[in-house]
Amino acid sequence: MASSIKVTLRKKANKQGLYPLVIRITKDRKSSYLYTGQYIDLKYWDEVNNKVRKSHPNSVRLNNLLIAKLAEANQTLLDLTTEHKDYSTRKIKQEIASPLSKVSFKQVAGEYLAELHAGKKFNRHITDNARINHLLNFADNADLTFIEIDEAFLRRFMAYLKGFKKLSERSVVNNLIVIRTLYNRAIKQGIVERKHYPFGKDKIRIKFPETEKIGLTREEIITIETLGGLSKQEHHVRNVWLFSFYLAGMRVGDVIQVRWSDIYDNRLHYRMNKNAKLLSLKLPEKIKPIIEQYRHEQKRQDDFIFPEMKKANLKNERDILAKTKTATKKFNQYLISIAEKAKIDKKLTMHIARHSFGNIAGDKIPIQMLQKLYRHSNITTTINYQANFMHKDTDDALDKVINF
């Protein structure tokens, strides 16, 4: 049965004895009512012509209001019929009362951030919230709709991020990815039509810029291993960095959460924070003297080996994240002074431990094995990552041409 919409007076009086003027939506013999907010005495309603009688002091204004509401409702119903096969009277009413097209970018972004928070993805919540605020601050419009976020708007936004905010190419891309994610959500929810989608071929294309991954050489690692004259804090930070390097560039958040109980049968067993994968790695001989330096601080079998997480509230994900960020910042500060003492001119950070492992591994280890060591879910990720450190083929080809 086709849907119908008409203006009527609902025969349910309020406490003052007045009756509401409504838009009645009927489909499949089921009706739903959209209230206009206007009430009149029963004697002023023209039942035959479905309008307010001229005897009402505000009849012209009320009838004009009803005509406008009816036209808006019919247009909305026409749009819904064109775009969707099946809509209930309740859904039609909802769309007429609060059109999805008027749902703002900020509203969809708020729902998205709430989901991240509820899922305890606090790091993602913090970074994406900052990126969403970049867009809202640029637009200076809390009611910004998705239709307004077109190709021209995004190109101005990109120029703003590069020029005013001084963001790198990679950071600009990360901002666009969040916007794209929210735009796809809006399309799926029916808030905006796909024809307005500003991303893709001949539009805004998201492409990660090539970045240079620099790792330490074998000689530079040996220099760090044997470096003397370190302060107590520098010595500790070197231990943490080498622990990470010896385990194929284990992420700092995982390193500082390793417990004594995670080590048994001469292996390290741990669950990655990034993707919750459970892993088991042989404990390298070089790690054993490092961790023994912390044995005197062990009080229980499930104590953390390194001290950074010992005062964390382990029931509070936000506190764990905060402690990890603080520790990483501290480590990187001390690594600067370690690099100076080692006379290494590369930027030494916790993350470069991962690059260093890749640099030394080069093309000596099968890519499938590197995938396991890096803990990548997809081998393509490993191939793309390791490509930064595999130079033998190109080096040999160059030598064959110029060495004559």
C-alpha positions as a printed NumPy array, in Angstrom:
array([[  0.   ,   0.   ,   0.   ],
       [  1.321,   3.473,  -0.916],
       [  2.134,   5.966,   1.81 ],
       [ -0.056,   9.027,   2.302],
       [  0.415,  12.269,   4.189],
       [ -2.3  ,  14.742,   5.136],
       [ -3.035,  17.572,   7.542],
       [ -5.645,  16.808,  10.18 ],
       [ -6.859,  17.624,  13.666],
       [ -6.216,  14.871,  16.151],
       [ -9.168,  14.267,  18.44 ],
       [ -7.132,  14.158,  21.641],
       [ -7.475,  17.388,  23.59 ],
       [ -4.839,  18.749,  25.954],
       [ -5.541,  19.983,  29.501],
       [ -6.826,  23.282,  28.129],
       [ -9.363,  21.509,  25.924],
       [ -7.548,  22.403,  22.707],
       [ -6.796,  19.945,  19.894],
       [ -3.448,  19.471,  18.124],
       [ -2.9  ,  20.217,  14.443],
       [ -0.872,  17.302,  13.073],
       [  0.581,  15.731,   9.95 ],
       [ -0.774,  12.178,   9.668],
       [  1.483,   9.644,   7.951],
       [ -0.217,   6.444,   6.823],
       [  1.335,   3.327,   5.345],
       [  0.039,  -0.24 ,   5.266],
       [ -2.969,   0.959,   7.277],
       [ -0.708,   2.104,  10.096],
       [ -0.623,   5.778,  11.056],
       [  1.89 ,   7.962,  12.821],
       [  1.422,  11.601,  13.802],
       [  3.847,  14.495,  13.502],
       [  2.801,  17.348,  15.794],
       [  3.096,  20.921,  14.508],
       [  3.021,  22.415,  17.995],
       [ -0.209,  24.318,  17.285],
       [ -3.532,  23.717,  19.098],
       [ -7.021,  25.068,  18.363],
       [-10.573,  24.736,  19.613],
       [-12.563,  22.012,  17.844],
       [-15.04 ,  24.561,  16.464],
       [-12.3  ,  26.202,  14.349],
       [-11.457,  23.067,  12.352],
       [-12.919,  22.607,   8.863],
       [-13.277,  18.828,   8.621],
       [-14.199,  18.862,   4.92 ],
       [-11.329,  21.016,   3.634],
       [ -8.783,  20.038,   6.281],
       [ -7.897,  23.568,   7.281],
       [ -8.475,  26.144,  10.009],
       [-11.727,  28.1  ,   9.624],
       [-11.542,  31.807,   8.793],
       [-13.318,  32.519,  12.054],
       [-10.069,  31.711,  13.912],
       [ -8.152,  34.965,  14.618],
       [ -4.889,  33.443,  13.25 ],
       [ -6.38 ,  31.29 ,  10.49 ],
       [ -4.191,  32.673,   7.676],
       [ -0.963,  32.165,   9.599],
       [ -1.935,  28.668,  10.781],
       [ -3.078,  27.533,   7.322],
       [  0.137,  28.819,   5.739],
       [  2.072,  26.891,   8.346],
       [  0.118,  23.714,   7.588],
       [  0.642,  24.115,   3.828],
       [  4.395,  24.528,   4.352],
       [  4.587,  21.535,   6.691],
       [  2.567,  19.383,   4.304],
       [  4.766,  20.347,   1.34 ],
       [  7.928,  19.6  ,   3.311],
       [  6.555,  16.239,   4.444],
       [  5.531,  15.238,   0.919],
       [  8.934,  16.173,  -0.481],
       [ 10.647,  14.112,   2.216],
       [  8.393,  11.151,   1.471],
       [  9.185,  11.479,  -2.242],
       [ 12.928,  11.491,  -1.502],
       [ 12.625,   8.446,   0.74 ],
       [ 10.55 ,   6.563,  -1.829],
       [ 13.168,   7.291,  -4.499],
       [ 16.135,   6.229,  -2.378],
       [ 14.757,   3.361,  -0.277],
       [ 12.498,   0.412,  -0.961],
       [ 10.834,   0.151,   2.412],
       [ 10.208,   2.667,   5.187],
       [  7.933,   2.369,   8.184],
       [  5.629,   5.244,   9.215],
       [  7.83 ,   5.742,  12.25 ],
       [ 10.943,   6.098,  10.081],
       [  9.148,   8.492,   7.717],
       [  8.039,  10.571,  10.689],
       [ 11.558,  10.616,  12.09 ],
       [ 12.996,  11.778,   8.783],
       [ 10.378,  14.511,   8.382],
       [ 10.76 ,  15.727,  11.964],
       [ 14.547,  15.613,  11.933],
       [ 15.941,  15.212,   8.395],
       [ 19.103,  13.136,   8.277],
       [ 20.529,  15.593,   5.762],
       [ 20.688,  18.133,   8.573],
       [ 22.738,  15.864,  10.837],
       [ 26.062,  17.637,  11.28 ],
       [ 29.601,  16.379,  10.89 ],
       [ 30.086,  17.15 ,  14.586],
       [ 27.212,  14.854,  15.58 ],
       [ 28.539,  11.891,  13.593],
       [ 32.067,  12.576,  14.884],
       [ 30.76 ,  12.632,  18.458],
       [ 29.154,   9.214,  18.048],
       [ 32.365,   7.854,  16.507],
       [ 34.522,   9.157,  19.372],
       [ 32.082,   7.77 ,  21.935],
       [ 32.43 ,   4.32 ,  20.327],
       [ 36.227,   4.533,  20.498],
       [ 36.041,   5.486,  24.17 ],
       [ 33.572,   2.714,  24.966],
       [ 35.864,   0.259,  23.191],
       [ 38.778,   1.496,  25.337],
       [ 40.699,   2.609,  22.261],
       [ 42.001,   5.604,  24.161],
       [ 45.069,   6.311,  22.055],
       [ 42.987,   6.347,  18.883],
       [ 40.361,   8.46 ,  20.666],
       [ 42.929,  11.108,  21.598],
       [ 44.535,  11.346,  18.155],
       [ 41.28 ,  11.269,  16.163],
       [ 39.638,  13.795,  18.482],
       [ 42.491,  16.207,  17.749],
       [ 42.074,  15.652,  13.99 ],
       [ 38.31 ,  16.203,  14.168],
       [ 38.894,  19.444,  16.074],
       [ 41.282,  20.578,  13.32 ],
       [ 38.394,  20.389,  10.853],
       [ 35.827,  22.03 ,  13.137],
       [ 38.205,  24.874,  13.983],
       [ 38.96 ,  25.412,  10.304],
       [ 35.272,  25.42 ,   9.327],
       [ 34.306,  27.577,  12.331],
       [ 30.858,  26.052,  12.032],
       [ 29.472,  23.639,  14.615],
       [ 26.586,  22.794,  12.243],
       [ 28.826,  21.87 ,   9.3  ],
       [ 27.057,  19.254,   7.151],
       [ 28.652,  16.55 ,   5.032],
       [ 27.417,  18.109,   1.777],
       [ 29.484,  21.181,   2.658],
       [ 32.612,  19.012,   2.947],
       [ 33.246,  18.867,  -0.776],
       [ 36.445,  18.67 ,  -2.806],
       [ 37.053,  22.434,  -2.763],
       [ 36.514,  22.568,   1.001],
       [ 38.984,  19.733,   1.589],
       [ 41.645,  21.331,  -0.598],
       [ 41.382,  24.529,   1.451],
       [ 41.543,  22.435,   4.618],
       [ 44.704,  20.67 ,   3.418],
       [ 46.325,  24.045,   2.672],
       [ 45.334,  25.193,   6.174],
       [ 46.929,  22.147,   7.806],
       [ 50.164,  22.568,   5.852],
       [ 50.426,  26.351,   6.015],
       [ 48.832,  27.417,   9.288],
       [ 49.161,  24.267,  11.41 ],
       [ 52.579,  23.343,   9.922],
       [ 51.673,  19.658,   9.715],
       [ 53.704,  17.148,   7.728],
       [ 52.361,  15.397,   4.618],
       [ 51.788,  12.234,   6.656],
       [ 49.848,  14.14 ,   9.335],
       [ 47.666,  15.78 ,   6.677],
       [ 46.877,  12.327,   5.257],
       [ 45.963,  11.064,   8.737],
       [ 43.485,  13.944,   9.089],
       [ 41.901,  13.084,   5.741],
       [ 41.573,   9.424,   6.717],
       [ 39.451,  10.341,   9.745],
       [ 37.22 ,  12.555,   7.594],
       [ 36.865,   9.765,   5.03 ],
       [ 35.926,   7.303,   7.789],
       [ 33.201,   9.619,   9.073],
       [ 31.936,  10.377,   5.559],
       [ 31.534,   6.647,   4.88 ],
       [ 29.617,   6.276,   8.138],
       [ 27.345,   9.155,   7.123],
       [ 26.655,   7.519,   3.734],
       [ 25.869,   4.201,   5.397],
       [ 23.458,   5.913,   7.81 ],
       [ 21.683,   7.717,   4.968],
       [ 22.837,  11.159,   6.115],
       [ 24.442,  12.039,   2.785],
       [ 24.225,  10.508,  -0.691],
       [ 27.267,   8.781,  -2.181],
       [ 27.223,  11.162,  -5.144],
       [ 28.585,  13.843,  -2.799],
       [ 31.548,  11.674,  -1.737],
       [ 34.656,  13.893,  -2.177],
       [ 37.248,  11.102,  -2.207],
       [ 38.47 ,   8.868,  -5.021],
       [ 39.551,   9.116,  -8.64 ],
       [ 39.65 ,  12.686,  -9.981],
       [ 38.773,  13.938,  -6.495],
       [ 40.68 ,  13.911,  -3.2  ],
       [ 43.022,  10.92 ,  -3.336],
       [ 44.553,   9.718,  -0.11 ],
       [ 48.064,   8.487,  -0.668],
       [ 50.676,   7.988,   2.008],
       [ 53.883,   9.892,   1.228],
       [ 57.015,   7.812,   1.039],
       [ 59.016,   8.103,   4.226],
       [ 62.628,   7.23 ,   4.8  ],
       [ 63.125,   4.645,   7.517],
       [ 66.622,   4.885,   8.953],
       [ 68.034,   2.128,  11.125],
       [ 71.338,   1.764,  12.911],
       [ 74.091,  -0.393,  11.464],
       [ 75.644,  -3.422,  13.151],
       [ 78.665,  -1.303,  14.093],
       [ 76.483,   1.405,  15.641],
       [ 74.6  ,  -1.202,  17.694],
       [ 77.907,  -2.573,  19.016],
       [ 78.95 ,   0.97 ,  19.95 ],
       [ 75.783,   1.385,  22.01 ],
       [ 76.209,  -2.037,  23.625],
       [ 79.763,  -1.245,  24.769],
       [ 79.337,   2.457,  25.519],
       [ 80.692,   3.575,  28.878],
       [ 80.316,   6.756,  30.9  ],
       [ 76.525,   6.571,  31.093],
       [ 74.45 ,   7.979,  33.935],
       [ 72.157,   5.676,  35.89 ],
       [ 69.134,   6.813,  33.867],
       [ 70.991,   6.538,  30.549],
       [ 72.107,   3.03 ,  31.484],
       [ 68.498,   2.048,  32.222],
       [ 67.214,   3.555,  28.962],
       [ 69.92 ,   1.711,  27.007],
       [ 68.746,  -1.53 ,  28.629],
       [ 65.16 ,  -0.874,  27.558],
       [ 66.239,   0.047,  24.019],
       [ 68.423,  -3.043,  23.622],
       [ 65.643,  -5.25 ,  25.039],
       [ 63.39 ,  -3.902,  22.291],
       [ 66.029,  -4.348,  19.577],
       [ 66.954,  -7.905,  20.582],
       [ 63.284,  -8.883,  20.226],
       [ 62.954,  -7.58 ,  16.637],
       [ 61.948,  -4.065,  17.638],
       [ 59.346,  -4.929,  20.26 ],
       [ 57.065,  -1.924,  20.805],
       [ 57.833,   0.193,  23.853],
       [ 54.324,  -0.256,  25.284],
       [ 54.887,  -4.023,  25.258],
       [ 58.451,  -3.824,  26.629],
       [ 57.523,  -1.938,  29.796],
       [ 54.628,  -4.319,  30.475],
       [ 56.739,  -7.503,  30.413],
       [ 56.518,  -9.347,  33.739],
       [ 58.871, -11.894,  35.277],
       [ 56.049, -14.409,  34.986],
       [ 56.046, -13.93 ,  31.204],
       [ 59.446, -15.617,  31.001],
       [ 59.567, -19.411,  31.328],
       [ 61.047, -22.358,  29.416],
       [ 63.713, -19.921,  28.233],
       [ 61.082, -18.038,  26.231],
       [ 59.163, -14.78 ,  26.464],
       [ 55.392, -15.211,  26.263],
       [ 53.348, -12.025,  25.925],
       [ 50.236, -10.524,  24.402],
       [ 50.711,  -7.539,  22.115],
       [ 48.873,  -4.376,  23.13 ],
       [ 48.308,  -3.31 ,  19.52 ],
       [ 46.327,  -6.32 ,  18.294],
       [ 46.087,  -8.632,  21.327],
       [ 48.107, -11.366,  19.589],
       [ 49.652, -13.946,  21.921],
       [ 53.301, -14.522,  21.047],
       [ 56.171, -16.69 ,  22.191],
       [ 59.795, -15.806,  21.382],
       [ 63.047, -17.432,  22.36 ],
       [ 64.807, -15.334,  24.975],
       [ 68.076, -14.145,  23.348],
       [ 71.22 , -14.724,  25.414],
       [ 72.024, -11.002,  25.25 ],
       [ 68.811, -10.16 ,  27.1  ],
       [ 69.483, -12.353,  30.118],
       [ 72.215, -10.172,  31.716],
       [ 70.049,  -7.105,  31.088],
       [ 67.03 ,  -8.356,  32.982],
       [ 69.179,  -9.755,  35.808],
       [ 70.117,  -6.159,  36.636],
       [ 66.494,  -5.701,  37.779],
       [ 66.173,  -8.943,  39.701],
       [ 66.769,  -7.272,  43.085],
       [ 63.633,  -5.134,  42.534],
       [ 61.399,  -8.169,  42.042],
       [ 58.93 ,  -8.671,  44.884],
       [ 56.468, -11.044,  43.256],
       [ 56.53 , -13.38 ,  40.282],
       [ 54.063, -11.19 ,  38.375],
       [ 56.052,  -7.97 ,  38.936],
       [ 57.007,  -5.908,  35.916],
       [ 60.683,  -6.269,  35.   ],
       [ 61.121,  -2.572,  34.213],
       [ 59.9  ,   0.043,  36.716],
       [ 57.829,   2.351,  34.501],
       [ 54.494,   0.542,  34.97 ],
       [ 54.843,  -0.439,  38.614],
       [ 52.794,   2.52 ,  39.872],
       [ 50.198,   2.404,  37.102],
       [ 46.545,   1.787,  37.881],
       [ 46.187,  -1.399,  35.854],
       [ 42.389,  -1.209,  36.021],
       [ 42.458,   2.158,  34.3  ],
       [ 43.281,   2.   ,  30.583],
       [ 43.776,   5.75 ,  30.443],
       [ 46.384,   5.652,  33.188],
       [ 48.255,   2.836,  31.411],
       [ 48.258,   4.91 ,  28.215],
       [ 49.446,   8.   ,  30.086],
       [ 52.269,   6.067,  31.778],
       [ 53.33 ,   4.625,  28.406],
       [ 53.425,   8.053,  26.758],
       [ 55.387,   9.527,  29.674],
       [ 57.887,   6.656,  29.601],
       [ 58.357,   6.915,  25.823],
       [ 59.004,  10.646,  26.046],
       [ 61.542,  10.116,  28.837],
       [ 63.298,   7.316,  26.962],
       [ 63.612,   9.39 ,  23.786],
       [ 65.076,  12.308,  25.714],
       [ 67.819,  10.144,  27.217],
       [ 68.46 ,   8.437,  23.879],
       [ 69.476,  11.818,  22.462],
       [ 72.306,  12.098,  24.996],
       [ 73.251,   8.432,  24.463],
       [ 73.554,   9.074,  20.716],
       [ 75.774,  12.085,  21.372],
       [ 78.089,  10.066,  23.625],
       [ 78.188,   7.261,  21.042],
       [ 78.858,   9.842,  18.292],
       [ 75.916,   8.569,  16.276],
       [ 74.449,  11.332,  14.116],
       [ 71.168,   9.491,  13.422],
       [ 68.075,  10.359,  15.429],
       [ 68.01 ,   7.701,  18.146],
       [ 64.497,   6.893,  19.427],
       [ 62.704,   3.883,  20.834],
       [ 61.046,   3.245,  17.471],
       [ 64.37 ,   3.205,  15.625],
       [ 65.093,  -0.082,  17.428],
       [ 62.542,  -1.659,  15.068],
       [ 64.084,   0.033,  12.022],
       [ 67.542,  -1.066,  13.151],
       [ 66.48 ,  -4.701,  13.292],
       [ 65.046,  -4.369,   9.794],
       [ 68.177,  -2.635,   8.513],
       [ 70.507,  -5.367,   9.779],
       [ 68.137,  -8.147,   8.69 ],
       [ 68.036,  -6.697,   5.158],
       [ 67.345,  -9.577,   2.776],
       [ 69.102, -12.208,   4.914],
       [ 65.918, -13.552,   6.514],
       [ 62.909, -14.959,   4.585],
       [ 60.045, -12.478,   4.485],
       [ 57.644, -14.986,   6.107],
       [ 59.96 , -15.271,   9.106],
       [ 60.263, -11.493,   9.358],
       [ 56.476, -11.3  ,   9.357],
       [ 56.442, -13.505,  12.458],
       [ 59.203, -11.541,  14.156],
       [ 57.57 ,  -8.174,  13.418],
       [ 54.193,  -9.56 ,  14.492],
       [ 52.51 ,  -8.231,  11.32 ],
       [ 49.019,  -9.564,  10.545],
       [ 49.546,  -9.161,   6.792],
       [ 52.664, -10.184,   4.872],
       [ 52.151,  -7.21 ,   2.52 ],
       [ 52.835,  -4.948,   5.493],
       [ 56.113,  -6.808,   6.071],
       [ 57.105,  -6.591,   2.415],
       [ 56.429,  -2.846,   2.289],
       [ 58.221,  -2.294,   5.579],
       [ 61.307,  -4.358,   4.746],
       [ 61.612,  -2.774,   1.296],
       [ 63.122,   0.206,   3.092],
       [ 66.129,  -1.898,   4.09 ],
       [ 66.683,  -4.262,   1.148],
       [ 69.255,  -2.729,  -1.166],
       [ 71.464,  -5.641,  -2.307],
       [ 69.813,  -6.16 ,  -5.707],
       [ 69.908,  -2.493,  -6.645],
       [ 73.445,  -2.127,  -5.314],
       [ 74.64 ,  -5.132,  -7.354],
       [ 72.9  ,  -3.829, -10.47 ],
       [ 74.525,  -0.438, -10.073],
       [ 77.966,  -2.014,  -9.622],
       [ 77.563,  -4.129, -12.748],
       [ 76.952,  -1.028, -14.838],
       [ 79.534,   1.433, -13.531],
       [ 82.42 ,  -0.879, -12.571],
       [ 84.157,  -1.162, -15.939]])
